Amino acid sequence: RAPALAELYLPQTVAISFNLPDPLRFGKPGATANDSGTGQRQIRSGGNPLLAPEKSESINYGVQYTPAFLKGLSLSLDLYTVEVTNRIGQPATAAIMLANPQLFPDAIVRAAPTAADIANGYAGAITKIDLSRINLASVWQNRFEYRINYRLPLPTDTWGRVNWSTATTNFNAHKTKTRRSSPAINSVDTQNAPLRWRGNTNVSWDKGPYLAGLTVRYTNSYYASTTQPVPAIPTASYIDGRKIPASTTIDLQLGYKVAASQAERGWRKWV
């Protein structure tokens, strides 16, 4: 696909961010307060008029099974593999970029080393982190989707109808390369990336105008983008500092279908 107008020409903005210590300078002799997590980081973001079009290739295998011995049951399994080259997006979060500076040589801008920096073998102080959109080398995804649908038989139709369905998605990989020569970073179960497991199951009943349903949804745990260590992980670096726990929600639905009749001049009259 061609770049969107916003991806090309969205105005550049500059923000100041904290909680981003410089891993090449923080905690070393001669480091300043600005090299720590309390230091200010200039973050630039916006469009890029030099973006090239994306290209993608996808493969899908699927199988569906409806057994004759159990009427109303349907099982399906799908495998999806997608590779996008020249993927348009932000390089990464600022924290990930700082933890892997070799993967983003043009995005982390530093001042020229001072005499003291040279004497200590340090890189120059960070002056800017550029999060403007770029063409990533590639993004490769692999996932499975499982579905079960079953219409439960009832002794008589006067009892209504009961349906059960469940759907689960399993992301095995979401690997990003910023350059063809760089290693792939698998970001599954991290902030703003696919979760390894996500699913829901639903049981519904309806009879005439009456209906009811119960839905349970599950969302896998994931790691937030942070450089702040926690007691459990004192050496947190970029995506392992804070774990957001898995969550399960339960929804109950009750409903009544309102009949409608056609009135004059095409208006609906609700009764």
mmCIF file with all atom_site columns, C-alpha atoms in Angstrom, residues 7-191:
data_model
loop_
_atom_site.group_PDB
_atom_site.id
_atom_site.type_symbol
_atom_site.label_atom_id
_atom_site.label_alt_id
_atom_site.label_comp_id
_atom_site.label_asym_id
_atom_site.label_entity_id
_atom_site.label_seq_id
_atom_site.pdbx_PDB_ins_code
_atom_site.Cartn_x
_atom_site.Cartn_y
_atom_site.Cartn_z
_atom_site.occupancy
_atom_site.B_iso_or_equiv
_atom_site.pdbx_formal_charge
_atom_site.auth_seq_id
_atom_site.auth_comp_id
_atom_site.auth_asym_id
_atom_site.auth_atom_id
_atom_site.pdbx_PDB_model_num
ATOM 1   C CA . GLU A 1 7   ? 2.160   9.207   7.453  1.00 0.00 ? 7   GLU A CA 1
ATOM 2   C CA . LEU A 1 8   ? 3.885   11.401  4.902  1.00 0.00 ? 8   LEU A CA 1
ATOM 3   C CA . TYR A 1 9   ? 3.021   14.904  6.028  1.00 0.00 ? 9   TYR A CA 1
ATOM 4   C CA . LEU A 1 10  ? 1.843   14.800  9.651  1.00 0.00 ? 10  LEU A CA 1
ATOM 5   C CA . PRO A 1 11  ? 3.526   17.849  11.245 1.00 0.00 ? 11  PRO A CA 1
ATOM 6   C CA . GLN A 1 12  ? 6.615   17.157  13.317 1.00 0.00 ? 12  GLN A CA 1
ATOM 7   C CA . THR A 1 13  ? 6.084   17.620  17.047 1.00 0.00 ? 13  THR A CA 1
ATOM 8   C CA . VAL A 1 14  ? 8.551   17.748  19.924 1.00 0.00 ? 14  VAL A CA 1
ATOM 9   C CA . ALA A 1 15  ? 7.788   16.604  23.465 1.00 0.00 ? 15  ALA A CA 1
ATOM 10  C CA . ILE A 1 16  ? 9.849   16.281  26.618 1.00 0.00 ? 16  ILE A CA 1
ATOM 11  C CA . SER A 1 17  ? 9.905   12.886  28.317 1.00 0.00 ? 17  SER A CA 1
ATOM 12  C CA . PHE A 1 18  ? 11.396  11.559  31.550 1.00 0.00 ? 18  PHE A CA 1
ATOM 13  C CA . ASN A 1 19  ? 12.036  8.055   32.956 1.00 0.00 ? 19  ASN A CA 1
ATOM 14  C CA . LEU A 1 20  ? 14.510  7.287   30.156 1.00 0.00 ? 20  LEU A CA 1
ATOM 15  C CA . PRO A 1 21  ? 18.043  6.885   31.558 1.00 0.00 ? 21  PRO A CA 1
ATOM 16  C CA . ASP A 1 22  ? 20.874  6.780   29.053 1.00 0.00 ? 22  ASP A CA 1
ATOM 17  C CA . PRO A 1 23  ? 22.223  3.180   29.202 1.00 0.00 ? 23  PRO A CA 1
ATOM 18  C CA . LEU A 1 24  ? 25.589  4.255   27.753 1.00 0.00 ? 24  LEU A CA 1
ATOM 19  C CA . ARG A 1 25  ? 26.217  6.900   30.440 1.00 0.00 ? 25  ARG A CA 1
ATOM 20  C CA . PHE A 1 26  ? 23.941  6.458   33.474 1.00 0.00 ? 26  PHE A CA 1
ATOM 21  C CA . GLY A 1 27  ? 25.650  5.190   36.620 1.00 0.00 ? 27  GLY A CA 1
ATOM 22  C CA . LYS A 1 28  ? 29.167  5.651   35.252 1.00 0.00 ? 28  LYS A CA 1
ATOM 23  C CA . PRO A 1 29  ? 31.868  7.977   36.626 1.00 0.00 ? 29  PRO A CA 1
ATOM 24  C CA . GLY A 1 30  ? 31.355  11.509  35.376 1.00 0.00 ? 30  GLY A CA 1
ATOM 25  C CA . ALA A 1 31  ? 27.718  10.973  34.376 1.00 0.00 ? 31  ALA A CA 1
ATOM 26  C CA . THR A 1 32  ? 25.408  13.926  34.963 1.00 0.00 ? 32  THR A CA 1
ATOM 27  C CA . ALA A 1 33  ? 21.898  14.081  36.415 1.00 0.00 ? 33  ALA A CA 1
ATOM 28  C CA . ASN A 1 34  ? 20.535  14.433  32.894 1.00 0.00 ? 34  ASN A CA 1
ATOM 29  C CA . ASP A 1 35  ? 21.855  10.937  32.112 1.00 0.00 ? 35  ASP A CA 1
ATOM 30  C CA . SER A 1 36  ? 19.586  9.422   34.783 1.00 0.00 ? 36  SER A CA 1
ATOM 31  C CA . GLY A 1 37  ? 15.874  8.698   34.720 1.00 0.00 ? 37  GLY A CA 1
ATOM 32  C CA . THR A 1 38  ? 15.135  12.214  35.934 1.00 0.00 ? 38  THR A CA 1
ATOM 33  C CA . GLY A 1 39  ? 16.824  13.756  32.908 1.00 0.00 ? 39  GLY A CA 1
ATOM 34  C CA . GLN A 1 40  ? 14.885  15.332  30.087 1.00 0.00 ? 40  GLN A CA 1
ATOM 35  C CA . ARG A 1 41  ? 14.635  13.644  26.699 1.00 0.00 ? 41  ARG A CA 1
ATOM 36  C CA . GLN A 1 42  ? 13.524  15.499  23.597 1.00 0.00 ? 42  GLN A CA 1
ATOM 37  C CA . ILE A 1 43  ? 11.197  13.181  21.655 1.00 0.00 ? 43  ILE A CA 1
ATOM 38  C CA . ARG A 1 44  ? 10.424  14.077  18.046 1.00 0.00 ? 44  ARG A CA 1
ATOM 39  C CA . SER A 1 45  ? 7.604   12.407  16.104 1.00 0.00 ? 45  SER A CA 1
ATOM 40  C CA . GLY A 1 46  ? 5.526   12.970  12.981 1.00 0.00 ? 46  GLY A CA 1
ATOM 41  C CA . GLY A 1 47  ? 5.373   12.158  9.290  1.00 0.00 ? 47  GLY A CA 1
ATOM 42  C CA . ASN A 1 48  ? 8.160   11.338  6.847  1.00 0.00 ? 48  ASN A CA 1
ATOM 43  C CA . PRO A 1 49  ? 7.854   12.451  3.184  1.00 0.00 ? 49  PRO A CA 1
ATOM 44  C CA . LEU A 1 50  ? 10.533  9.912   2.157  1.00 0.00 ? 50  LEU A CA 1
ATOM 45  C CA . LEU A 1 51  ? 8.447   6.839   3.003  1.00 0.00 ? 51  LEU A CA 1
ATOM 46  C CA . ALA A 1 52  ? 8.231   4.051   0.403  1.00 0.00 ? 52  ALA A CA 1
ATOM 47  C CA . PRO A 1 53  ? 5.125   1.855   -0.209 1.00 0.00 ? 53  PRO A CA 1
ATOM 48  C CA . GLU A 1 54  ? 4.529   -1.260  1.888  1.00 0.00 ? 54  GLU A CA 1
ATOM 49  C CA . LYS A 1 55  ? 4.453   -4.738  0.353  1.00 0.00 ? 55  LYS A CA 1
ATOM 50  C CA . SER A 1 56  ? 2.876   -7.794  1.952  1.00 0.00 ? 56  SER A CA 1
ATOM 51  C CA . GLU A 1 57  ? 2.503   -11.523 1.417  1.00 0.00 ? 57  GLU A CA 1
ATOM 52  C CA . SER A 1 58  ? 0.118   -13.709 3.387  1.00 0.00 ? 58  SER A CA 1
ATOM 53  C CA . ILE A 1 59  ? -0.535  -17.438 3.614  1.00 0.00 ? 59  ILE A CA 1
ATOM 54  C CA . ASN A 1 60  ? -3.635  -18.956 5.196  1.00 0.00 ? 60  ASN A CA 1
ATOM 55  C CA . TYR A 1 61  ? -4.417  -22.619 5.849  1.00 0.00 ? 61  TYR A CA 1
ATOM 56  C CA . GLY A 1 62  ? -7.755  -23.588 7.317  1.00 0.00 ? 62  GLY A CA 1
ATOM 57  C CA . VAL A 1 63  ? -9.743  -26.690 8.119  1.00 0.00 ? 63  VAL A CA 1
ATOM 58  C CA . GLN A 1 64  ? -13.332 -27.072 9.303  1.00 0.00 ? 64  GLN A CA 1
ATOM 59  C CA . TYR A 1 65  ? -14.868 -30.231 10.738 1.00 0.00 ? 65  TYR A CA 1
ATOM 60  C CA . THR A 1 66  ? -18.569 -30.910 11.221 1.00 0.00 ? 66  THR A CA 1
ATOM 61  C CA . PRO A 1 67  ? -19.030 -34.405 12.683 1.00 0.00 ? 67  PRO A CA 1
ATOM 62  C CA . ALA A 1 68  ? -22.011 -36.429 11.549 1.00 0.00 ? 68  ALA A CA 1
ATOM 63  C CA . PHE A 1 69  ? -22.347 -38.106 14.958 1.00 0.00 ? 69  PHE A CA 1
ATOM 64  C CA . LEU A 1 70  ? -22.960 -34.783 16.786 1.00 0.00 ? 70  LEU A CA 1
ATOM 65  C CA . LYS A 1 71  ? -25.410 -32.583 14.934 1.00 0.00 ? 71  LYS A CA 1
ATOM 66  C CA . GLY A 1 72  ? -24.930 -28.847 15.423 1.00 0.00 ? 72  GLY A CA 1
ATOM 67  C CA . LEU A 1 73  ? -21.190 -29.014 16.234 1.00 0.00 ? 73  LEU A CA 1
ATOM 68  C CA . SER A 1 74  ? -18.608 -27.223 14.079 1.00 0.00 ? 74  SER A CA 1
ATOM 69  C CA . LEU A 1 75  ? -14.835 -27.053 14.711 1.00 0.00 ? 75  LEU A CA 1
ATOM 70  C CA . SER A 1 76  ? -12.375 -24.917 12.767 1.00 0.00 ? 76  SER A CA 1
ATOM 71  C CA . LEU A 1 77  ? -8.647  -24.208 12.850 1.00 0.00 ? 77  LEU A CA 1
ATOM 72  C CA . ASP A 1 78  ? -6.850  -21.507 10.839 1.00 0.00 ? 78  ASP A CA 1
ATOM 73  C CA . LEU A 1 79  ? -3.157  -20.726 10.479 1.00 0.00 ? 79  LEU A CA 1
ATOM 74  C CA . TYR A 1 80  ? -2.125  -17.261 9.297  1.00 0.00 ? 80  TYR A CA 1
ATOM 75  C CA . THR A 1 81  ? 1.364   -16.182 8.283  1.00 0.00 ? 81  THR A CA 1
ATOM 76  C CA . VAL A 1 82  ? 1.875   -12.595 7.160  1.00 0.00 ? 82  VAL A CA 1
ATOM 77  C CA . GLU A 1 83  ? 5.076   -10.852 6.109  1.00 0.00 ? 83  GLU A CA 1
ATOM 78  C CA . VAL A 1 84  ? 5.128   -7.133  5.428  1.00 0.00 ? 84  VAL A CA 1
ATOM 79  C CA . THR A 1 85  ? 8.224   -5.504  3.946  1.00 0.00 ? 85  THR A CA 1
ATOM 80  C CA . ASN A 1 86  ? 8.841   -1.768  4.052  1.00 0.00 ? 86  ASN A CA 1
ATOM 81  C CA . ARG A 1 87  ? 6.324   -1.704  6.912  1.00 0.00 ? 87  ARG A CA 1
ATOM 82  C CA . ILE A 1 88  ? 5.457   1.861   7.867  1.00 0.00 ? 88  ILE A CA 1
ATOM 83  C CA . GLY A 1 89  ? 5.547   2.614   11.550 1.00 0.00 ? 89  GLY A CA 1
ATOM 84  C CA . GLN A 1 90  ? 7.441   4.107   14.433 1.00 0.00 ? 90  GLN A CA 1
ATOM 85  C CA . PRO A 1 91  ? 10.846  2.488   14.971 1.00 0.00 ? 91  PRO A CA 1
ATOM 86  C CA . ALA A 1 92  ? 9.932   1.361   18.524 1.00 0.00 ? 92  ALA A CA 1
ATOM 87  C CA . THR A 1 93  ? 9.287   2.928   21.897 1.00 0.00 ? 93  THR A CA 1
ATOM 88  C CA . ALA A 1 94  ? 11.973  5.287   23.120 1.00 0.00 ? 94  ALA A CA 1
ATOM 89  C CA . ALA A 1 95  ? 12.874  2.855   25.918 1.00 0.00 ? 95  ALA A CA 1
ATOM 90  C CA . ILE A 1 96  ? 13.405  -0.053  23.521 1.00 0.00 ? 96  ILE A CA 1
ATOM 91  C CA . MET A 1 97  ? 15.466  2.142   21.210 1.00 0.00 ? 97  MET A CA 1
ATOM 92  C CA . LEU A 1 98  ? 17.750  3.204   24.055 1.00 0.00 ? 98  LEU A CA 1
ATOM 93  C CA . ALA A 1 99  ? 18.190  -0.408  25.148 1.00 0.00 ? 99  ALA A CA 1
ATOM 94  C CA . ASN A 1 100 ? 19.112  -1.431  21.571 1.00 0.00 ? 100 ASN A CA 1
ATOM 95  C CA . PRO A 1 101 ? 20.933  1.588   20.129 1.00 0.00 ? 101 PRO A CA 1
ATOM 96  C CA . GLN A 1 102 ? 22.709  -0.530  17.506 1.00 0.00 ? 102 GLN A CA 1
ATOM 97  C CA . LEU A 1 103 ? 19.355  -1.206  15.844 1.00 0.00 ? 103 LEU A CA 1
ATOM 98  C CA . PHE A 1 104 ? 18.430  2.479   15.560 1.00 0.00 ? 104 PHE A CA 1
ATOM 99  C CA . PRO A 1 105 ? 21.647  4.296   14.611 1.00 0.00 ? 105 PRO A CA 1
ATOM 100 C CA . ASP A 1 106 ? 19.863  7.247   12.997 1.00 0.00 ? 106 ASP A CA 1
ATOM 101 C CA . ALA A 1 107 ? 17.088  7.720   15.536 1.00 0.00 ? 107 ALA A CA 1
ATOM 102 C CA . ILE A 1 108 ? 19.143  8.448   18.662 1.00 0.00 ? 108 ILE A CA 1
ATOM 103 C CA . VAL A 1 109 ? 20.918  11.755  18.129 1.00 0.00 ? 109 VAL A CA 1
ATOM 104 C CA . ARG A 1 110 ? 23.834  12.610  20.419 1.00 0.00 ? 110 ARG A CA 1
ATOM 105 C CA . ALA A 1 111 ? 25.985  15.658  20.928 1.00 0.00 ? 111 ALA A CA 1
ATOM 106 C CA . ALA A 1 112 ? 29.661  15.521  20.064 1.00 0.00 ? 112 ALA A CA 1
ATOM 107 C CA . PRO A 1 113 ? 31.607  13.915  22.960 1.00 0.00 ? 113 PRO A CA 1
ATOM 108 C CA . THR A 1 114 ? 33.256  16.357  25.286 1.00 0.00 ? 114 THR A CA 1
ATOM 109 C CA . ALA A 1 115 ? 36.890  16.000  26.290 1.00 0.00 ? 115 ALA A CA 1
ATOM 110 C CA . ALA A 1 116 ? 35.733  14.303  29.509 1.00 0.00 ? 116 ALA A CA 1
ATOM 111 C CA . ASP A 1 117 ? 33.499  11.917  27.505 1.00 0.00 ? 117 ASP A CA 1
ATOM 112 C CA . ILE A 1 118 ? 36.405  10.978  25.267 1.00 0.00 ? 118 ILE A CA 1
ATOM 113 C CA . ALA A 1 119 ? 38.664  10.421  28.273 1.00 0.00 ? 119 ALA A CA 1
ATOM 114 C CA . ASN A 1 120 ? 36.066  8.109   29.848 1.00 0.00 ? 120 ASN A CA 1
ATOM 115 C CA . GLY A 1 121 ? 35.165  6.376   26.570 1.00 0.00 ? 121 GLY A CA 1
ATOM 116 C CA . TYR A 1 122 ? 31.561  7.610   26.653 1.00 0.00 ? 122 TYR A CA 1
ATOM 117 C CA . ALA A 1 123 ? 29.231  8.504   23.809 1.00 0.00 ? 123 ALA A CA 1
ATOM 118 C CA . GLY A 1 124 ? 28.020  12.091  23.672 1.00 0.00 ? 124 GLY A CA 1
ATOM 119 C CA . ALA A 1 125 ? 24.918  13.124  25.618 1.00 0.00 ? 125 ALA A CA 1
ATOM 120 C CA . ILE A 1 126 ? 21.534  12.446  24.020 1.00 0.00 ? 126 ILE A CA 1
ATOM 121 C CA . THR A 1 127 ? 20.046  15.507  22.356 1.00 0.00 ? 127 THR A CA 1
ATOM 122 C CA . LYS A 1 128 ? 17.053  13.965  20.573 1.00 0.00 ? 128 LYS A CA 1
ATOM 123 C CA . ILE A 1 129 ? 15.207  10.687  20.043 1.00 0.00 ? 129 ILE A CA 1
ATOM 124 C CA . ASP A 1 130 ? 13.417  10.561  16.698 1.00 0.00 ? 130 ASP A CA 1
ATOM 125 C CA . LEU A 1 131 ? 10.188  8.520   16.638 1.00 0.00 ? 131 LEU A CA 1
ATOM 126 C CA . SER A 1 132 ? 9.115   9.725   13.196 1.00 0.00 ? 132 SER A CA 1
ATOM 127 C CA . ARG A 1 133 ? 7.629   7.062   10.950 1.00 0.00 ? 133 ARG A CA 1
ATOM 128 C CA . ILE A 1 134 ? 10.073  5.005   8.919  1.00 0.00 ? 134 ILE A CA 1
ATOM 129 C CA . ASN A 1 135 ? 10.053  2.008   6.589  1.00 0.00 ? 135 ASN A CA 1
ATOM 130 C CA . LEU A 1 136 ? 10.940  -0.952  8.775  1.00 0.00 ? 136 LEU A CA 1
ATOM 131 C CA . ALA A 1 137 ? 12.777  -3.759  7.015  1.00 0.00 ? 137 ALA A CA 1
ATOM 132 C CA . SER A 1 138 ? 10.009  -6.284  7.725  1.00 0.00 ? 138 SER A CA 1
ATOM 133 C CA . VAL A 1 139 ? 7.316   -7.463  10.102 1.00 0.00 ? 139 VAL A CA 1
ATOM 134 C CA . TRP A 1 140 ? 6.520   -11.207 10.283 1.00 0.00 ? 140 TRP A CA 1
ATOM 135 C CA . GLN A 1 141 ? 3.463   -12.582 12.068 1.00 0.00 ? 141 GLN A CA 1
ATOM 136 C CA . ASN A 1 142 ? 2.340   -16.114 12.780 1.00 0.00 ? 142 ASN A CA 1
ATOM 137 C CA . ARG A 1 143 ? -0.894  -16.980 14.549 1.00 0.00 ? 143 ARG A CA 1
ATOM 138 C CA . PHE A 1 144 ? -3.477  -19.731 15.024 1.00 0.00 ? 144 PHE A CA 1
ATOM 139 C CA . GLU A 1 145 ? -7.218  -19.189 15.412 1.00 0.00 ? 145 GLU A CA 1
ATOM 140 C CA . TYR A 1 146 ? -9.486  -21.844 16.925 1.00 0.00 ? 146 TYR A CA 1
ATOM 141 C CA . ARG A 1 147 ? -13.296 -21.776 16.819 1.00 0.00 ? 147 ARG A CA 1
ATOM 142 C CA . ILE A 1 148 ? -15.993 -24.045 18.193 1.00 0.00 ? 148 ILE A CA 1
ATOM 143 C CA . ASN A 1 149 ? -19.708 -23.571 17.551 1.00 0.00 ? 149 ASN A CA 1
ATOM 144 C CA . TYR A 1 150 ? -22.395 -25.852 18.914 1.00 0.00 ? 150 TYR A CA 1
ATOM 145 C CA . ARG A 1 151 ? -26.150 -25.599 18.859 1.00 0.00 ? 151 ARG A CA 1
ATOM 146 C CA . LEU A 1 152 ? -27.237 -27.580 21.881 1.00 0.00 ? 152 LEU A CA 1
ATOM 147 C CA . PRO A 1 153 ? -30.213 -29.847 21.263 1.00 0.00 ? 153 PRO A CA 1
ATOM 148 C CA . LEU A 1 154 ? -33.198 -29.293 23.560 1.00 0.00 ? 154 LEU A CA 1
ATOM 149 C CA . PRO A 1 155 ? -36.031 -31.768 24.169 1.00 0.00 ? 155 PRO A CA 1
ATOM 150 C CA . THR A 1 156 ? -38.546 -29.521 22.412 1.00 0.00 ? 156 THR A CA 1
ATOM 151 C CA . ASP A 1 157 ? -38.560 -26.293 20.409 1.00 0.00 ? 157 ASP A CA 1
ATOM 152 C CA . THR A 1 158 ? -40.858 -24.731 22.969 1.00 0.00 ? 158 THR A CA 1
ATOM 153 C CA . TRP A 1 159 ? -37.818 -24.448 25.245 1.00 0.00 ? 159 TRP A CA 1
ATOM 154 C CA . GLY A 1 160 ? -36.133 -22.111 22.785 1.00 0.00 ? 160 GLY A CA 1
ATOM 155 C CA . ARG A 1 161 ? -32.652 -22.397 21.300 1.00 0.00 ? 161 ARG A CA 1
ATOM 156 C CA . VAL A 1 162 ? -29.246 -22.584 23.024 1.00 0.00 ? 162 VAL A CA 1
ATOM 157 C CA . ASN A 1 163 ? -25.972 -21.888 21.222 1.00 0.00 ? 163 ASN A CA 1
ATOM 158 C CA . TRP A 1 164 ? -22.411 -22.151 22.499 1.00 0.00 ? 164 TRP A CA 1
ATOM 159 C CA . SER A 1 165 ? -19.394 -20.651 20.739 1.00 0.00 ? 165 SER A CA 1
ATOM 160 C CA . THR A 1 166 ? -15.777 -20.113 21.641 1.00 0.00 ? 166 THR A CA 1
ATOM 161 C CA . ALA A 1 167 ? -12.919 -18.448 19.770 1.00 0.00 ? 167 ALA A CA 1
ATOM 162 C CA . THR A 1 168 ? -9.233  -18.331 20.679 1.00 0.00 ? 168 THR A CA 1
ATOM 163 C CA . THR A 1 169 ? -6.287  -16.591 19.024 1.00 0.00 ? 169 THR A CA 1
ATOM 164 C CA . ASN A 1 170 ? -2.710  -17.716 19.654 1.00 0.00 ? 170 ASN A CA 1
ATOM 165 C CA . PHE A 1 171 ? 0.025   -15.374 18.396 1.00 0.00 ? 171 PHE A CA 1
ATOM 166 C CA . ASN A 1 172 ? 3.297   -17.276 18.141 1.00 0.00 ? 172 ASN A CA 1
ATOM 167 C CA . ALA A 1 173 ? 5.367   -14.428 16.732 1.00 0.00 ? 173 ALA A CA 1
ATOM 168 C CA . HIS A 1 174 ? 5.297   -10.752 15.841 1.00 0.00 ? 174 HIS A CA 1
ATOM 169 C CA . LYS A 1 175 ? 8.870   -10.168 14.733 1.00 0.00 ? 175 LYS A CA 1
ATOM 170 C CA . THR A 1 176 ? 10.123  -6.791  13.566 1.00 0.00 ? 176 THR A CA 1
ATOM 171 C CA . LYS A 1 177 ? 13.357  -5.938  11.784 1.00 0.00 ? 177 LYS A CA 1
ATOM 172 C CA . THR A 1 178 ? 14.339  -2.306  11.558 1.00 0.00 ? 178 THR A CA 1
ATOM 173 C CA . ARG A 1 179 ? 17.022  -3.157  8.983  1.00 0.00 ? 179 ARG A CA 1
ATOM 174 C CA . ARG A 1 180 ? 17.648  -6.234  6.851  1.00 0.00 ? 180 ARG A CA 1
ATOM 175 C CA . SER A 1 181 ? 20.891  -6.928  8.692  1.00 0.00 ? 181 SER A CA 1
ATOM 176 C CA . SER A 1 182 ? 19.445  -6.432  12.178 1.00 0.00 ? 182 SER A CA 1
ATOM 177 C CA . PRO A 1 183 ? 18.100  -9.278  14.333 1.00 0.00 ? 183 PRO A CA 1
ATOM 178 C CA . ALA A 1 184 ? 14.348  -9.744  14.562 1.00 0.00 ? 184 ALA A CA 1
ATOM 179 C CA . ILE A 1 185 ? 12.685  -8.503  17.762 1.00 0.00 ? 185 ILE A CA 1
ATOM 180 C CA . ASN A 1 186 ? 9.696   -10.597 18.856 1.00 0.00 ? 186 ASN A CA 1
ATOM 181 C CA . SER A 1 187 ? 7.315   -8.210  20.627 1.00 0.00 ? 187 SER A CA 1
ATOM 182 C CA . VAL A 1 188 ? 4.502   -10.657 21.471 1.00 0.00 ? 188 VAL A CA 1
ATOM 183 C CA . ASP A 1 189 ? 3.073   -9.966  24.942 1.00 0.00 ? 189 ASP A CA 1
ATOM 184 C CA . THR A 1 190 ? 4.458   -6.426  25.092 1.00 0.00 ? 190 THR A CA 1
ATOM 185 C CA . GLN A 1 191 ? 2.667   -3.105  25.105 1.00 0.00 ? 191 GLN A CA 1
#
